[in-house]
mmCIF file of C-alpha atoms in Angstrom:
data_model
loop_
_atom_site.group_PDB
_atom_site.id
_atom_site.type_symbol
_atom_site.label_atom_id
_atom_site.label_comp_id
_atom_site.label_asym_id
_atom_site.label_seq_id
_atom_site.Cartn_x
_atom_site.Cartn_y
_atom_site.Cartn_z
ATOM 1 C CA UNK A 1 37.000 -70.097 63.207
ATOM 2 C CA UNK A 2 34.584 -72.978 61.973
ATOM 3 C CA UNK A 3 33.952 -72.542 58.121
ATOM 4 C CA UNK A 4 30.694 -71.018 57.350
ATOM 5 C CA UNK A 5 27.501 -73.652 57.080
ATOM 6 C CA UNK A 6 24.998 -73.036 53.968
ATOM 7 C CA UNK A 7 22.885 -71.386 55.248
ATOM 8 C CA UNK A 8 25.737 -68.684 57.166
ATOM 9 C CA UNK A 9 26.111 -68.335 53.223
ATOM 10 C CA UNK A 10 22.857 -68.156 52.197
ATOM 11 C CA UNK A 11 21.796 -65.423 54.552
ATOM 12 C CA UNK A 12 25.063 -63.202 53.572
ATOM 13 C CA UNK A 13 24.124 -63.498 49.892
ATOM 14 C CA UNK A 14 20.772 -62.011 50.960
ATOM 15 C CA UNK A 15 22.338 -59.007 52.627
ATOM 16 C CA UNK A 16 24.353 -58.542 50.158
ATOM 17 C CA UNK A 17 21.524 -58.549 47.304
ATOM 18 C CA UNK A 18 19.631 -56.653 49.579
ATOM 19 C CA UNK A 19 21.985 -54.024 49.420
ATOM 20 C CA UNK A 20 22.587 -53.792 45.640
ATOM 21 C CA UNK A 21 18.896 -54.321 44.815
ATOM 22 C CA UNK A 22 15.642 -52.211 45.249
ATOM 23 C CA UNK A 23 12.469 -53.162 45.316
ATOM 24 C CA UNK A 24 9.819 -50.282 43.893
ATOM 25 C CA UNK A 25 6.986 -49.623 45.986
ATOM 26 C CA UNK A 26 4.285 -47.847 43.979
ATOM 27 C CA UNK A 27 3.226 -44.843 45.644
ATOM 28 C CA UNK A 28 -0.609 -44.662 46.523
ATOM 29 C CA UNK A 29 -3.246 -41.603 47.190
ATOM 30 C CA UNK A 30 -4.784 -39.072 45.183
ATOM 31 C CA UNK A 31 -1.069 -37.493 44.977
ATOM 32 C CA UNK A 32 2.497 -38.160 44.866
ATOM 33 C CA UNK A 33 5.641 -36.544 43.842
ATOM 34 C CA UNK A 34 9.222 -38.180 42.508
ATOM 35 C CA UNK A 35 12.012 -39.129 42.863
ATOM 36 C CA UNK A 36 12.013 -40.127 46.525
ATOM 37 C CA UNK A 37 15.187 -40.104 47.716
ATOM 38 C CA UNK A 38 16.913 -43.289 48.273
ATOM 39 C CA UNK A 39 13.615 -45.050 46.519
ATOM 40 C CA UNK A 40 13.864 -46.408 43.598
ATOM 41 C CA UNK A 41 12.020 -44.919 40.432
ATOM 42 C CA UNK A 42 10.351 -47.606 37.989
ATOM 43 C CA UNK A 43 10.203 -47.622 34.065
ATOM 44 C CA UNK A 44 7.025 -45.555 33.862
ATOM 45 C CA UNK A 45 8.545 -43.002 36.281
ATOM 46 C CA UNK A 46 11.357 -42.705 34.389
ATOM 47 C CA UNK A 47 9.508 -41.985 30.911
ATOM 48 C CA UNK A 48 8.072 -39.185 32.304
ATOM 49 C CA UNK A 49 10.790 -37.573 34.666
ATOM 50 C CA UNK A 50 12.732 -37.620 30.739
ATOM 51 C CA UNK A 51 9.544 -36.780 28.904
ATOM 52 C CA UNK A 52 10.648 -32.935 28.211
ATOM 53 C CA UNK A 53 13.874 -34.613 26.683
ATOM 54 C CA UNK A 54 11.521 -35.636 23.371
ATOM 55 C CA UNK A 55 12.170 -38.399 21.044
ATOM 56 C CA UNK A 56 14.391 -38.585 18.167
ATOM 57 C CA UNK A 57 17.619 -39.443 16.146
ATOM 58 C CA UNK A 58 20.616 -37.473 17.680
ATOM 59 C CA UNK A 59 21.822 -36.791 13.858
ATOM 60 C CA UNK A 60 26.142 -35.785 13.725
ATOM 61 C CA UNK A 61 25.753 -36.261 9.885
ATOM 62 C CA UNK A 62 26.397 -39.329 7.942
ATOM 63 C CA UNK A 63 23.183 -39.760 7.509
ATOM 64 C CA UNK A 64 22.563 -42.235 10.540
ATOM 65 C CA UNK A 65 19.174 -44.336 10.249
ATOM 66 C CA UNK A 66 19.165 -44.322 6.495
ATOM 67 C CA UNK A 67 18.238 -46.434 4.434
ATOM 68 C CA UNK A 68 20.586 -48.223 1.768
ATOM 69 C CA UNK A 69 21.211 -51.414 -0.718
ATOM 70 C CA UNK A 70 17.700 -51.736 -1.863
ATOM 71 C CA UNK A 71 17.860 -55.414 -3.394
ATOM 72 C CA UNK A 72 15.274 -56.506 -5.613
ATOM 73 C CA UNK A 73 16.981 -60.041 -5.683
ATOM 74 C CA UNK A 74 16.629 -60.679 -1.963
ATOM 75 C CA UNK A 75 13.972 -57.942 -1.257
ATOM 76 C CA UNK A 76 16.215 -56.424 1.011
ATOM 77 C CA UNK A 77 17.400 -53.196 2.328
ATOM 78 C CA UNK A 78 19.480 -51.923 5.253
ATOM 79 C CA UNK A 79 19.344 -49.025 8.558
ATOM 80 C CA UNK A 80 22.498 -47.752 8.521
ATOM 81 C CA UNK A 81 25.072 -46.312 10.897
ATOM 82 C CA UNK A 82 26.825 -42.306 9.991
ATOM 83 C CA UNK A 83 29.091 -42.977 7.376
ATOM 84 C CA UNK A 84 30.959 -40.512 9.758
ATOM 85 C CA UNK A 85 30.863 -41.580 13.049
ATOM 86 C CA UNK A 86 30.103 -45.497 12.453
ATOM 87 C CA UNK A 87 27.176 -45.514 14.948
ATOM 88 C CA UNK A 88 23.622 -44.141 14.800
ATOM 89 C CA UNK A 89 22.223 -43.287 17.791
ATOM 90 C CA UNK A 90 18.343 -41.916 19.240
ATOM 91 C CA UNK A 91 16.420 -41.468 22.293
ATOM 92 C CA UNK A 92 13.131 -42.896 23.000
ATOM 93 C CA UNK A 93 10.862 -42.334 26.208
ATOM 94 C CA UNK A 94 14.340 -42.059 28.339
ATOM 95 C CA UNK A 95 15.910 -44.522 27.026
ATOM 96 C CA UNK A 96 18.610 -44.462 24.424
ATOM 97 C CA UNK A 97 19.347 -46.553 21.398
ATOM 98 C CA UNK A 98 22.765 -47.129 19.668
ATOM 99 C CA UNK A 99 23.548 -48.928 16.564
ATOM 100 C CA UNK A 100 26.762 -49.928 16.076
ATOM 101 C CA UNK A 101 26.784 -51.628 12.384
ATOM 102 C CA UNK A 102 23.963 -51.774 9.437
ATOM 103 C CA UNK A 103 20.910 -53.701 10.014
ATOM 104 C CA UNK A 104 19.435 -55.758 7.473
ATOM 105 C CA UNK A 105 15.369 -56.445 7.078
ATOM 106 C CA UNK A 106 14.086 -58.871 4.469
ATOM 107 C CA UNK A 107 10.925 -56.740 2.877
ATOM 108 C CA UNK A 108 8.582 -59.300 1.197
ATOM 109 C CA UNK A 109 6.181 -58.820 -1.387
ATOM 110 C CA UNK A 110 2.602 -58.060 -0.632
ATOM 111 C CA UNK A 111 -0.953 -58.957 -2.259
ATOM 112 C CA UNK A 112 -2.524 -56.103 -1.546
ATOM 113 C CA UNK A 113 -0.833 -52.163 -1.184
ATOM 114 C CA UNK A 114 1.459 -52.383 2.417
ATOM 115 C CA UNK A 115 2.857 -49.969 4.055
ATOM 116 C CA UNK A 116 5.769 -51.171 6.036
ATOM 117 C CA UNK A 117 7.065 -48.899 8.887
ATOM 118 C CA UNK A 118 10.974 -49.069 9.940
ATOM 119 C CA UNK A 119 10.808 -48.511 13.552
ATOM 120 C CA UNK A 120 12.768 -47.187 16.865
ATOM 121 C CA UNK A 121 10.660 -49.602 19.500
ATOM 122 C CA UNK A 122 10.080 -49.070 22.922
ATOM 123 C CA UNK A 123 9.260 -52.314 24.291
ATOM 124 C CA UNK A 124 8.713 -52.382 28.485
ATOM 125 C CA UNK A 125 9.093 -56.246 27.847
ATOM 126 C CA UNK A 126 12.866 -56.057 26.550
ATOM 127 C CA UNK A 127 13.891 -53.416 29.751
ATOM 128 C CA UNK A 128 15.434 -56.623 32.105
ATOM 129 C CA UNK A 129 17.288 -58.214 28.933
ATOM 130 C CA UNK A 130 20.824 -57.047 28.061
ATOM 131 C CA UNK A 131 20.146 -55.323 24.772
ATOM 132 C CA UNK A 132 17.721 -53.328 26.427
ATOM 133 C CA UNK A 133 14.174 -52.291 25.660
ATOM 134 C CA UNK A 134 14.721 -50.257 22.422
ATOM 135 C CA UNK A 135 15.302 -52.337 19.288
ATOM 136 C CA UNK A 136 14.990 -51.254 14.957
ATOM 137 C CA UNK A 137 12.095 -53.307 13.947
ATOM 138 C CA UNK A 138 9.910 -53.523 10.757
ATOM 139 C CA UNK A 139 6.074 -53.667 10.817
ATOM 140 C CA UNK A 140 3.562 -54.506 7.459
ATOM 141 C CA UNK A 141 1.019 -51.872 8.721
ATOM 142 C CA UNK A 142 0.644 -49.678 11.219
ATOM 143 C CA UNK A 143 3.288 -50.237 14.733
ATOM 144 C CA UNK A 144 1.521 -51.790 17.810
ATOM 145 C CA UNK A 145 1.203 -49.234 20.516
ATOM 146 C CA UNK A 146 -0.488 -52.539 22.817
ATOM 147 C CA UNK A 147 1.735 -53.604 26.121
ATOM 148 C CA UNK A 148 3.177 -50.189 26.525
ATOM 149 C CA UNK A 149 4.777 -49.851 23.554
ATOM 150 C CA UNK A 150 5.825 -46.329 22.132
ATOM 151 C CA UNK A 151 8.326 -45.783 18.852
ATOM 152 C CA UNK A 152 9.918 -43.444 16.452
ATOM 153 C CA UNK A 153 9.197 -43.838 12.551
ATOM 154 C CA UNK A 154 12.352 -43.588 10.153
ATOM 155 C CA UNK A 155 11.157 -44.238 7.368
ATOM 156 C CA UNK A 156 7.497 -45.625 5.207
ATOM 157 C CA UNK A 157 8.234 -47.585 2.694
ATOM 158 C CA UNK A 158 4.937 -48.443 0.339
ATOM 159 C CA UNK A 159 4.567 -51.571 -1.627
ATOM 160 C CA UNK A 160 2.318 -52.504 -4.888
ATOM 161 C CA UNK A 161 1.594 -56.432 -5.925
ATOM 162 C CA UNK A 162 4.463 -57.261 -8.044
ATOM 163 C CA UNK A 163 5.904 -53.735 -7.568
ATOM 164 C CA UNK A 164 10.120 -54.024 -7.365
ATOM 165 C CA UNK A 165 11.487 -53.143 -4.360
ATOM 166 C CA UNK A 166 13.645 -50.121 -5.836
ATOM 167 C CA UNK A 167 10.212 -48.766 -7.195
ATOM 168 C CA UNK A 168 8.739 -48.397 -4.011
ATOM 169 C CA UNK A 169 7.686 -45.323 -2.360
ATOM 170 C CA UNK A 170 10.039 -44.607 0.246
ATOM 171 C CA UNK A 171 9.404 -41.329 2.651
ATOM 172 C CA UNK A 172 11.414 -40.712 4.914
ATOM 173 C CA UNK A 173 10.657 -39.393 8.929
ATOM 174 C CA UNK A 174 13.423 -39.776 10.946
ATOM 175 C CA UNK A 175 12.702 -37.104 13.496
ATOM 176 C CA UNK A 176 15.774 -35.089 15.297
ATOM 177 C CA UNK A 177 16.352 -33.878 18.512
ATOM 178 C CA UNK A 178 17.500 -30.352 18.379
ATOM 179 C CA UNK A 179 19.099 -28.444 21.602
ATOM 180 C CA UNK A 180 18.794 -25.253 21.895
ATOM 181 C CA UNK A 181 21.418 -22.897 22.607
ATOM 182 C CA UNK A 182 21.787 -19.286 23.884
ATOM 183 C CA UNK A 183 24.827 -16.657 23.821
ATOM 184 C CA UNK A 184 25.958 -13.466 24.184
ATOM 185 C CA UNK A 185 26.918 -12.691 20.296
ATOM 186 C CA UNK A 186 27.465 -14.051 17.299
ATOM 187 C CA UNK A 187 31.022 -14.757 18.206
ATOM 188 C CA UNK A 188 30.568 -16.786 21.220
ATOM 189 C CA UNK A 189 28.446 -19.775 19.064
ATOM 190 C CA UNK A 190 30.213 -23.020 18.861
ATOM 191 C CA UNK A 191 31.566 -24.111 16.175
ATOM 192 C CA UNK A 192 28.405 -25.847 13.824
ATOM 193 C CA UNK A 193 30.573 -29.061 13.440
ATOM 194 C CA UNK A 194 30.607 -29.674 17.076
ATOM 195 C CA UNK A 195 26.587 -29.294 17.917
ATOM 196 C CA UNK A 196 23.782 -31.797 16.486
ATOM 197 C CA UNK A 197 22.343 -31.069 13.277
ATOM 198 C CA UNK A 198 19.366 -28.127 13.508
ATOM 199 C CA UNK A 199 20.317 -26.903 17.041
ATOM 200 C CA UNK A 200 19.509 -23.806 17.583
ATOM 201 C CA UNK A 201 21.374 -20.705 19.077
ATOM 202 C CA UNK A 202 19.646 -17.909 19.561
ATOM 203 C CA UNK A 203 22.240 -14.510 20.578
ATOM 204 C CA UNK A 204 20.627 -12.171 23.062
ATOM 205 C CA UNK A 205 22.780 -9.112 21.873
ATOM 206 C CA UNK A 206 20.990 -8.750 18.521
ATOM 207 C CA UNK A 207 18.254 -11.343 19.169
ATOM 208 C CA UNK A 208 19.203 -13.150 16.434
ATOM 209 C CA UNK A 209 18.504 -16.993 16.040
ATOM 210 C CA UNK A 210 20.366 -19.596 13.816
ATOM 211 C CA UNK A 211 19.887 -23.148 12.702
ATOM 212 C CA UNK A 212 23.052 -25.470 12.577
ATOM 213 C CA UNK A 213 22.662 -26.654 8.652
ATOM 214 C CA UNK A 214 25.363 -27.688 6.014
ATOM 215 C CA UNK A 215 25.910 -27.287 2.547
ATOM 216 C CA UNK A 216 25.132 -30.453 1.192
ATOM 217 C CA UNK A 217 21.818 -31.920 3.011
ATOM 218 C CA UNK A 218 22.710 -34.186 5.871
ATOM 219 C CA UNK A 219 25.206 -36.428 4.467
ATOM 220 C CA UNK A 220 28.082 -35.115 6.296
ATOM 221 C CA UNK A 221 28.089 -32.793 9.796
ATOM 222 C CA UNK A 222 26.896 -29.785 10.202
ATOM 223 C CA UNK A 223 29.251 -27.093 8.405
ATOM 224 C CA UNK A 224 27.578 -23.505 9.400
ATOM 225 C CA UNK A 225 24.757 -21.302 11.033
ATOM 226 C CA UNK A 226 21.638 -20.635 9.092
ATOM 227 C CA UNK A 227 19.583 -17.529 10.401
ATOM 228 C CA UNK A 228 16.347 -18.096 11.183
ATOM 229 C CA UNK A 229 14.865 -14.683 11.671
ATOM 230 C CA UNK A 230 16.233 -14.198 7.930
ATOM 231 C CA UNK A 231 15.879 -17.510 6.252
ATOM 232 C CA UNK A 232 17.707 -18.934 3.890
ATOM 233 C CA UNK A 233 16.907 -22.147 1.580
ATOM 234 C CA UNK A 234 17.137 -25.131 3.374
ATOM 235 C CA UNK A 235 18.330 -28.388 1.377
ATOM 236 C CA UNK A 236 16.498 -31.634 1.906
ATOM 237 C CA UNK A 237 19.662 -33.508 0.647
ATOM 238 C CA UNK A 238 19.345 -37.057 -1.713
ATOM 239 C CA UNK A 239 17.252 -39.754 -0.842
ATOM 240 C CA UNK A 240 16.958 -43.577 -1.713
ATOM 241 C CA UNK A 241 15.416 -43.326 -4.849
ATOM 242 C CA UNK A 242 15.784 -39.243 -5.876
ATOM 243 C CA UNK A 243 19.165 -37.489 -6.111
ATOM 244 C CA UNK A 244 20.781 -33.891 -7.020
ATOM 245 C CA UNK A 245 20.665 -34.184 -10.736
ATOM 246 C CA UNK A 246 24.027 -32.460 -10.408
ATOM 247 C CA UNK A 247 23.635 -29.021 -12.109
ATOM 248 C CA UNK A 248 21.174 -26.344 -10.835
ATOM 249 C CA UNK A 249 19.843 -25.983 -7.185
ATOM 250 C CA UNK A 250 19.299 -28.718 -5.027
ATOM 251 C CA UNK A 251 16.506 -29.613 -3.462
ATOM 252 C CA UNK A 252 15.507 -27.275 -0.964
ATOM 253 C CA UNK A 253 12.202 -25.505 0.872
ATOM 254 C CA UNK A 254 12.031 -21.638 1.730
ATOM 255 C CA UNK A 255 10.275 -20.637 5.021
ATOM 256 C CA UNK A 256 9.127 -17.063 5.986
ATOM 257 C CA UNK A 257 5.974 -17.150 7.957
ATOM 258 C CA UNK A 258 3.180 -18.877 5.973
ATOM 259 C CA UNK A 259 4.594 -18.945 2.865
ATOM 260 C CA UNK A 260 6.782 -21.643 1.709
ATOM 261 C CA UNK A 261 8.641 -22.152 -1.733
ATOM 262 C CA UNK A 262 10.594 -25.185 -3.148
ATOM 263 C CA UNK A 263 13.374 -25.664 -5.916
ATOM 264 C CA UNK A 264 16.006 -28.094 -7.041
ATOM 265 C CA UNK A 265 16.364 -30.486 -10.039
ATOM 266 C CA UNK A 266 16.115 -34.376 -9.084
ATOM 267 C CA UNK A 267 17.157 -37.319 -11.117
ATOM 268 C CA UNK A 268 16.197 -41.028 -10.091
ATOM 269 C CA UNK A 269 19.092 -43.052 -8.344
ATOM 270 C CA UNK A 270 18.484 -46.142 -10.359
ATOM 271 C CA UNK A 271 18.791 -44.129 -13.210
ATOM 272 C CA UNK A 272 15.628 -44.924 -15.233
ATOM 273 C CA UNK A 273 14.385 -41.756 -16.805
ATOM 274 C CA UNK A 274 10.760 -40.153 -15.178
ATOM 275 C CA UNK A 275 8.099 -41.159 -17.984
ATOM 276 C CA UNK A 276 4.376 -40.338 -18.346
ATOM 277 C CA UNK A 277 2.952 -42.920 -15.795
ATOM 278 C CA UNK A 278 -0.698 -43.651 -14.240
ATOM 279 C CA UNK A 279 -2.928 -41.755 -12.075
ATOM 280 C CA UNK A 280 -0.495 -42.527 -8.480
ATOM 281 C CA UNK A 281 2.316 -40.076 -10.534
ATOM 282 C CA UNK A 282 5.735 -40.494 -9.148
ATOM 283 C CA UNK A 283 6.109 -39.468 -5.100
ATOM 284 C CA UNK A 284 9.176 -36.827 -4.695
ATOM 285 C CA UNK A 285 8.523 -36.745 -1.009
ATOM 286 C CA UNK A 286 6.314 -35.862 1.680
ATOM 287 C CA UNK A 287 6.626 -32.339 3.124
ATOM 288 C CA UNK A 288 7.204 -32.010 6.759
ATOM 289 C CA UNK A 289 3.671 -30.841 9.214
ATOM 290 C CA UNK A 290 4.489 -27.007 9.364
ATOM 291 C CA UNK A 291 5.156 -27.172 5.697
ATOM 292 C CA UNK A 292 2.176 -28.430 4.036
ATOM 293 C CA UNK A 293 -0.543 -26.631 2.465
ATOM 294 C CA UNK A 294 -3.510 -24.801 3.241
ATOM 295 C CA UNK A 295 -5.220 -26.340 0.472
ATOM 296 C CA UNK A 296 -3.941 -29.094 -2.352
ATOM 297 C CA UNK A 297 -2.411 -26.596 -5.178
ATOM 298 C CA UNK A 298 -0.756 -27.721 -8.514
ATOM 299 C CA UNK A 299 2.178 -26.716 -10.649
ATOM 300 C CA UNK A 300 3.644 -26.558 -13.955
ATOM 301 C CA UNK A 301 7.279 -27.192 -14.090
ATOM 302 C CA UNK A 302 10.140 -27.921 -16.366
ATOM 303 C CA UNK A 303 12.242 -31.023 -16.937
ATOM 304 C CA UNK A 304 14.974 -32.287 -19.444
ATOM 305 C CA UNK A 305 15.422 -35.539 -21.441
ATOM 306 C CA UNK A 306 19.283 -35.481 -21.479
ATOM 307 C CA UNK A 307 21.297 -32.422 -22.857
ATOM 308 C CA UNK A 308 18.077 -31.196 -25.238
ATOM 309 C CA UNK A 309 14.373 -31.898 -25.109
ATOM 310 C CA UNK A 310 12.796 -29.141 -22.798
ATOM 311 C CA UNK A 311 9.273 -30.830 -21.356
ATOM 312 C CA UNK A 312 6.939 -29.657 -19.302
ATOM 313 C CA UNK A 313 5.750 -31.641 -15.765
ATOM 314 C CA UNK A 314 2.834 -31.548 -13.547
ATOM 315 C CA UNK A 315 3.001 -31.427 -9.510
ATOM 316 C CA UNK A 316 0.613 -31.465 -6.916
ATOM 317 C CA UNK A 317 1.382 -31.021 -3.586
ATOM 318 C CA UNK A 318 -1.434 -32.572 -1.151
ATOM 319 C CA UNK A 319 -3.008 -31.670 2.276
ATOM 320 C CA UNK A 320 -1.186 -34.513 3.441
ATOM 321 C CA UNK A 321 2.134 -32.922 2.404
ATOM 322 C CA UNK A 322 2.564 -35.770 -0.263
ATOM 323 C CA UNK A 323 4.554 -33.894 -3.313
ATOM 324 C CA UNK A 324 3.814 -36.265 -6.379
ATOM 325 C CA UNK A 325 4.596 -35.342 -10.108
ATOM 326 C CA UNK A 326 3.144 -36.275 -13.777
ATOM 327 C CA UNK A 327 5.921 -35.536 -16.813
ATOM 328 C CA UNK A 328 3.891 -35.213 -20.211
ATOM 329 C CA UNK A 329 7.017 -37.438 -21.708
ATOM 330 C CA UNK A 330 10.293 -39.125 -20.896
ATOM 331 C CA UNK A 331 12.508 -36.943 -18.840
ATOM 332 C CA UNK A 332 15.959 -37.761 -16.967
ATOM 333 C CA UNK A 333 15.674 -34.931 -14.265
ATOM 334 C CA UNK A 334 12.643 -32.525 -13.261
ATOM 335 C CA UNK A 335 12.596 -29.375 -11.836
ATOM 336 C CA UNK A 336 11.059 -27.509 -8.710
ATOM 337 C CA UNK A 337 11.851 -23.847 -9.199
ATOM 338 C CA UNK A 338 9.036 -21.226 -8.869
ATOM 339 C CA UNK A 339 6.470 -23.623 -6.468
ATOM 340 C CA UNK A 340 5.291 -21.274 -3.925
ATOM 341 C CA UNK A 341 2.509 -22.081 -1.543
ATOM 342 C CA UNK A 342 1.282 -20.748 1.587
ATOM 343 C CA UNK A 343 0.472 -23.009 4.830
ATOM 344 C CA UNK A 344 -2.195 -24.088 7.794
#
């Protein structure tokens, strides 16, 4: 047999694209249905066959997505993989995201008030390359949503004119995706440390629902069930720039229908005591949507300047769910107990 000529080759390299290759053909008319079968489905398709899957961080504990190493030096900070699993990982429109080691983002200083948004991106552009079309970016202002582009905010992070970059406001987002879960009885749920962090399980014998919540915020995996139907306090866990002063309750947020109440005893992380400070008060974090006020409403709370020194502290928590806080002097750790509030 005569070896094959160029174009013999040529025309068996087309075959054989043509079989591992599909061309879409957008569908046309008033209306249409898909998949087809054997047709191929393209990006936009595929964003909304997933679309009841929701967006979000798909949270194991270790915290993955946070945000650590706030350098002043450098003006840097990093994303971070679960300090349990050593990976963080998300969904966006379909498509999923992994991280498999810190990132780090150079945050520069600003002329006028920024915010800067760390950012889950869904780029259509990026869907042919081999890291795919979901990368963690950072944007000064508010994310482009031009050329199809969708993401998921982790975390705000507000800058002053020659503000340091540990002083800056930092709130986190980070949204979750949460399964839910049904079973016979109470016996039959999984174990909490196997399931995502707030899944949900609701048991048909008693009709009894449960969150899958730990002890100590998010920082490690889930460790038990929290009823829903008969809440208990739910911890926020430490933050960037607040911690658990390390006596009293943490902080945490109480949920039974409209009402809502918060407690716990925070401390700084840098360790520079709270201090009476100008009209923007110090930002303890933002409350989530469902947990936010009818109406702004202000508190008087207590807070200590190391083992003595009892002083008193003003809060206000906003429409916006901002919680922000005056002390009337130097304090090393405030207080939360007895804020109760009721919501939209």
């Amino acid at each position: 047999m005569a070896d094959p000529t160029l174009e013999d080759l040529q025309t068996q390299i087309t075959a054989l694209r043509d079989l591992i290759t599909t061309e879409y053909q957008p569908p046309s008319g008033i209306e249409f249905s898909y998949p087809v079968v054997n047709q191929p489905m393209n990006d936009e398709m595929w964003q909304y066959v997933t679309l009841g899957l929701g967006d979000g961080v798909f949270d194991e504990g270790g915290q993955p997505y946070w945000v650590e190493g706030r350098e002043n030096a450098g003006n840097t900070l990093r994303i971070t993989v679960s300090t349990t699993t050593g990976t963080a990982q998300a969904i966006l429109r379909g498509f999923y995201h992994r991280l498999t080691e810190d990132k780090t983002f150079v945050v520069p200083g600003v002329m006028t008030k920024t915010v800067f948004h760390f950012c889950l991106t869904y780029n259509p552009v990026g869907s042919g390359g081999t890291a795919g079309p979901i990368s963690l970016q950072m944007y000064a202002g508010t994310p482009p949503t031009t050329q199809g582009r969708f993401h998921i905010i982790l975390w705000k992070l507000t800058r002053e004119p020659n503000q340091l970059l540990t002083k800056a406001d930092l709130v986190r987002v980070r949204p979750k995706i949460t399964p839910m879960i049904t079973v016979n009885g109470e016996a039959d749920r999984p174990e909490p440390s196997t399931v995502l962090w707030g899944s949900r399980v609701l048991c048909t014998d008693n009709n009894a629902e449960y969150r899958a919540t730990g002890s100590s915020g998010d920082t490690g995996g889930p460790t038990t069930w929290t009823p829903v139907t008969d809440p208990d306090w739910v911890e926020y866990g430490d933050t960037p720039t607040y911690k658990w002063v390390g006596h009293g309750y943490r902080r945490a947020i109480w949920r039974r229908g409209k009402t809502r109440k918060l407690r716990g005893r925070i401390t700084p992380v840098d360790g520079i005591e709270f201090s009476p400070t100008s009209d923007a008060g110090y930002l303890l974090f933002s409350l989530n949507e469902g947990d936010r006020p009818v109406q702004e409403c202000r508190f008087m709370t207590a807070g200590v300047r190391g083992s003595t020194g009892r002083n008193s502290c003003s809060v206000t928590i906003y429409k916006n769910g901002e919680v922000r806080a005056w002390p009337d002097r130097s304090m090393s750790w405030m207080g939360l107990d007895g804020i109760e509030f009721d919501v939209e």
